[in-house]
CSV table of C-alpha atoms in Angstrom, one decimal:
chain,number,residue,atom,x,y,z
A,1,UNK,CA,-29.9,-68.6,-23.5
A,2,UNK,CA,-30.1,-65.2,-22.5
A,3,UNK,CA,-27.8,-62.8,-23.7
A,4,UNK,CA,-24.9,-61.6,-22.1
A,5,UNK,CA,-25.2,-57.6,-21.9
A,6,UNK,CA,-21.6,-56.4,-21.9
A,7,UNK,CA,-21.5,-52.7,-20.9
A,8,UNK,CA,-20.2,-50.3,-23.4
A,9,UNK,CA,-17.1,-49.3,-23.2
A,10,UNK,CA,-16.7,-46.1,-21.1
A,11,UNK,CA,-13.6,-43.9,-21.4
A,12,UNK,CA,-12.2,-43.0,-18.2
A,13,UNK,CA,-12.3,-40.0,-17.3
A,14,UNK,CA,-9.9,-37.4,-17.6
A,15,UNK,CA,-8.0,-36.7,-14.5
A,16,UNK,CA,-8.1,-33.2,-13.7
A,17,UNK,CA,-4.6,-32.2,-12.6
A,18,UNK,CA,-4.7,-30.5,-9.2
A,19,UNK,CA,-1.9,-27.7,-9.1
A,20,UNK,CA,-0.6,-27.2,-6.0
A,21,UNK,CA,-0.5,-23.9,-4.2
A,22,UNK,CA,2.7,-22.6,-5.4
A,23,UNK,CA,2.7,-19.9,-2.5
A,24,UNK,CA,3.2,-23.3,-0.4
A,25,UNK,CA,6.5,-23.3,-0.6
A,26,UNK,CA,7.3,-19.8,-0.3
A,27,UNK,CA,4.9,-19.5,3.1
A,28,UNK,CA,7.9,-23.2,3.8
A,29,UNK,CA,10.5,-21.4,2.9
A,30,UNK,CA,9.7,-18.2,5.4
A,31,UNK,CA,9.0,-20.2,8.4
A,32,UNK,CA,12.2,-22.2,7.6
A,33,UNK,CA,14.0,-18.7,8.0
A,34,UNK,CA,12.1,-17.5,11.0
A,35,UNK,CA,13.2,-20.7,12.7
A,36,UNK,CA,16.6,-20.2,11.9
A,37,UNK,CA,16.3,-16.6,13.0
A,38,UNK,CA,15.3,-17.2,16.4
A,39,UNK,CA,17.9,-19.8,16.5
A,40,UNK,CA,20.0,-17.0,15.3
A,41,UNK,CA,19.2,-15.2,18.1
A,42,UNK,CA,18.6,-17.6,20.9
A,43,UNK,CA,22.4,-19.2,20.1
A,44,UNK,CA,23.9,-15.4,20.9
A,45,UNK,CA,22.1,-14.7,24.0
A,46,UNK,CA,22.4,-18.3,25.5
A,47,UNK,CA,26.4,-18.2,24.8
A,48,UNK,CA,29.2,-15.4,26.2
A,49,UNK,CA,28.9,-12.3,24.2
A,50,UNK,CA,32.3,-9.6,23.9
A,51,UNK,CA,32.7,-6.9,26.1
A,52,UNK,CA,32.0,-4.6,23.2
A,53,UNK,CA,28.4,-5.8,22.4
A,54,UNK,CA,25.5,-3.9,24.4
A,55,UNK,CA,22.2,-5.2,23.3
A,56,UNK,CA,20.7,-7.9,20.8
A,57,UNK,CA,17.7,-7.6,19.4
A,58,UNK,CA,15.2,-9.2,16.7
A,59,UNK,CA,15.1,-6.4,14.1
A,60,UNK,CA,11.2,-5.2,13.5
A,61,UNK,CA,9.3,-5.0,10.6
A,62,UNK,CA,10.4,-2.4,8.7
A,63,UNK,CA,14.0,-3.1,9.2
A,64,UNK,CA,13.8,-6.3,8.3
A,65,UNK,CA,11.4,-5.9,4.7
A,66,UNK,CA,12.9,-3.0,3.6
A,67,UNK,CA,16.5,-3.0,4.6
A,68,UNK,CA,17.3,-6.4,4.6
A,69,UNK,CA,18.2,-6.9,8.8
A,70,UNK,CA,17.2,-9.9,10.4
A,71,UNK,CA,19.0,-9.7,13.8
A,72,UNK,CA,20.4,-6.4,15.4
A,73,UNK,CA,23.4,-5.7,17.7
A,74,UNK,CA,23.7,-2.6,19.7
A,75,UNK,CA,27.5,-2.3,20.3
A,76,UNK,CA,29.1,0.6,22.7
A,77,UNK,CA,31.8,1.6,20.2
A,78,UNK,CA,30.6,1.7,16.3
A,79,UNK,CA,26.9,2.1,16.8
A,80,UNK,CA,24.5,-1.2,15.5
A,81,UNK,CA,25.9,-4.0,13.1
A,82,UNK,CA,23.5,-6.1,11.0
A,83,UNK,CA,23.4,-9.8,10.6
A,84,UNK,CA,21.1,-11.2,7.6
A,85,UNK,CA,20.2,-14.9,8.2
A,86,UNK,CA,19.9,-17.5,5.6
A,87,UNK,CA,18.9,-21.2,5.4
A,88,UNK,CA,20.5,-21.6,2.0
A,89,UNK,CA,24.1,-20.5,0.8
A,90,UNK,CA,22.5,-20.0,-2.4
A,91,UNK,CA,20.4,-17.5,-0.9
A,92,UNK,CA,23.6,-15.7,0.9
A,93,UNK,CA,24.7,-15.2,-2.4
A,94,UNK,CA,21.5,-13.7,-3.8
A,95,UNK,CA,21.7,-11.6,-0.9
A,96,UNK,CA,25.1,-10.1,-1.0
A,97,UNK,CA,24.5,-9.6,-5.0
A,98,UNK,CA,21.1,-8.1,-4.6
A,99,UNK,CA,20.0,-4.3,-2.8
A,100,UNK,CA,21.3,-4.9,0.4
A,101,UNK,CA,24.7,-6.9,-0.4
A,102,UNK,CA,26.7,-3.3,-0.3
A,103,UNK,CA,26.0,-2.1,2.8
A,104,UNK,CA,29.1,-2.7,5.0
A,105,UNK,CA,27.2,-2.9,8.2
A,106,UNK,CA,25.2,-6.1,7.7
A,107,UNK,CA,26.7,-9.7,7.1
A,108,UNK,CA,24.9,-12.6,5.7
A,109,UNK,CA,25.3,-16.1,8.5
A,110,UNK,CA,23.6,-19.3,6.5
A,111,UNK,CA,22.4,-21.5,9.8
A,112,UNK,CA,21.9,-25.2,8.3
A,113,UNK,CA,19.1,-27.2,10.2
A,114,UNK,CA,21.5,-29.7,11.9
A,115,UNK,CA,23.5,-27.5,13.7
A,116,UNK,CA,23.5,-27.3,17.1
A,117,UNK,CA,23.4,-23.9,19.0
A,118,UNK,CA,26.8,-23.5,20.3
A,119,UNK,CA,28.1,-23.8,16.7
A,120,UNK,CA,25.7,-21.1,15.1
A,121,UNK,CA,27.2,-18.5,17.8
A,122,UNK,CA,30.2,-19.7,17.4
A,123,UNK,CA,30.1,-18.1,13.8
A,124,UNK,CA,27.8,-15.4,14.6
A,125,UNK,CA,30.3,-14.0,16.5
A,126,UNK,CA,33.2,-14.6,14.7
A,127,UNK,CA,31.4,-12.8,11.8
A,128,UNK,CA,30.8,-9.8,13.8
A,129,UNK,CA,33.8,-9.6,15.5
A,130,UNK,CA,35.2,-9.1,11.8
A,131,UNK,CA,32.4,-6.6,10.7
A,132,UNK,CA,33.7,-4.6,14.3
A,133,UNK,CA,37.5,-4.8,14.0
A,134,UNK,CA,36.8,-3.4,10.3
A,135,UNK,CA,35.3,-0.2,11.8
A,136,UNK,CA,37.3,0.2,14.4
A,137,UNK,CA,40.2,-0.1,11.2
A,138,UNK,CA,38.4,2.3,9.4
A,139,UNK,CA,37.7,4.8,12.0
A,140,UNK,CA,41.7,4.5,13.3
A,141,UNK,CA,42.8,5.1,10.1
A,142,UNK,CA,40.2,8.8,9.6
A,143,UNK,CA,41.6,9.7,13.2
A,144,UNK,CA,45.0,9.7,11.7
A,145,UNK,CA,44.4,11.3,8.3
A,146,UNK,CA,42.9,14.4,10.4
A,147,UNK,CA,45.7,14.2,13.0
A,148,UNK,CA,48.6,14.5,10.4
């Protein structure tokens, strides 16, 4: 009878964990955000804009890294207003607490992924129609004080 050779008992081995990238999810988070940007900015040049509103435009590099301005519009009265767009309303309120929150000019819009494009505008405007009525306000009110 011959023997039966069992094999010796080999551990297995350990499983290296593989870490994942965890620049992944930033690199998902900005394209999220530049998707919702152009959307952004698609959604107010498809839709009617007010009389008051001259030019939109993507804002460039600088003014977007540095001082926090994701979409520009040129207006004929006050001069440009800002808007900042988020995916998250988590990251609105990072925003608004952060460098650029106290700077009067720009206003944080957070564009959710199932919206459709008339709704974004919609808001978009609705937001900056607020930030414009507020300077016109403001500059009313210094027209009086040096009148009287």
């Amino acid at each position: 009878m011959s023997k039966r050779r069992c094999l010796p008992f080999i551990k297995p081995t350990r499983r290296i964990p593989v870490r994942k990238n965890p620049n992944r999810r930033i690199k998902k988070a900005e394209n999220r955000g530049k998707i919702n940007e152009k959307r952004v900015l698609e959604a107010l040049r498809r839709f009617p804009r007010p009389s008051w509103v001259s030019k939109i435009r993507h804002s460039d590099d600088k003014e977007d890294r540095f001082e926090g301005k994701d979409i520009v519009i040129l207006t004929n009265i006050i001069g440009a207003i800002f808007l900042q767009v988020k995916s998250s309303i988590r990251g609105a309120h990072k925003f608004k607490v952060g460098r650029h929150g106290s700077n009067p000019r720009i206003e944080v819009i957070v564009v959710f992924d199932f919206e459709p494009p008339e709704v974004i505008a919609e808001r978009a405007w609705r937001i900056l129609g607020g930030i414009f009525h507020r300077f016109l306000l403001s500059a009313e009110k210094q027209t009086e004080g040096q009148a009287a």
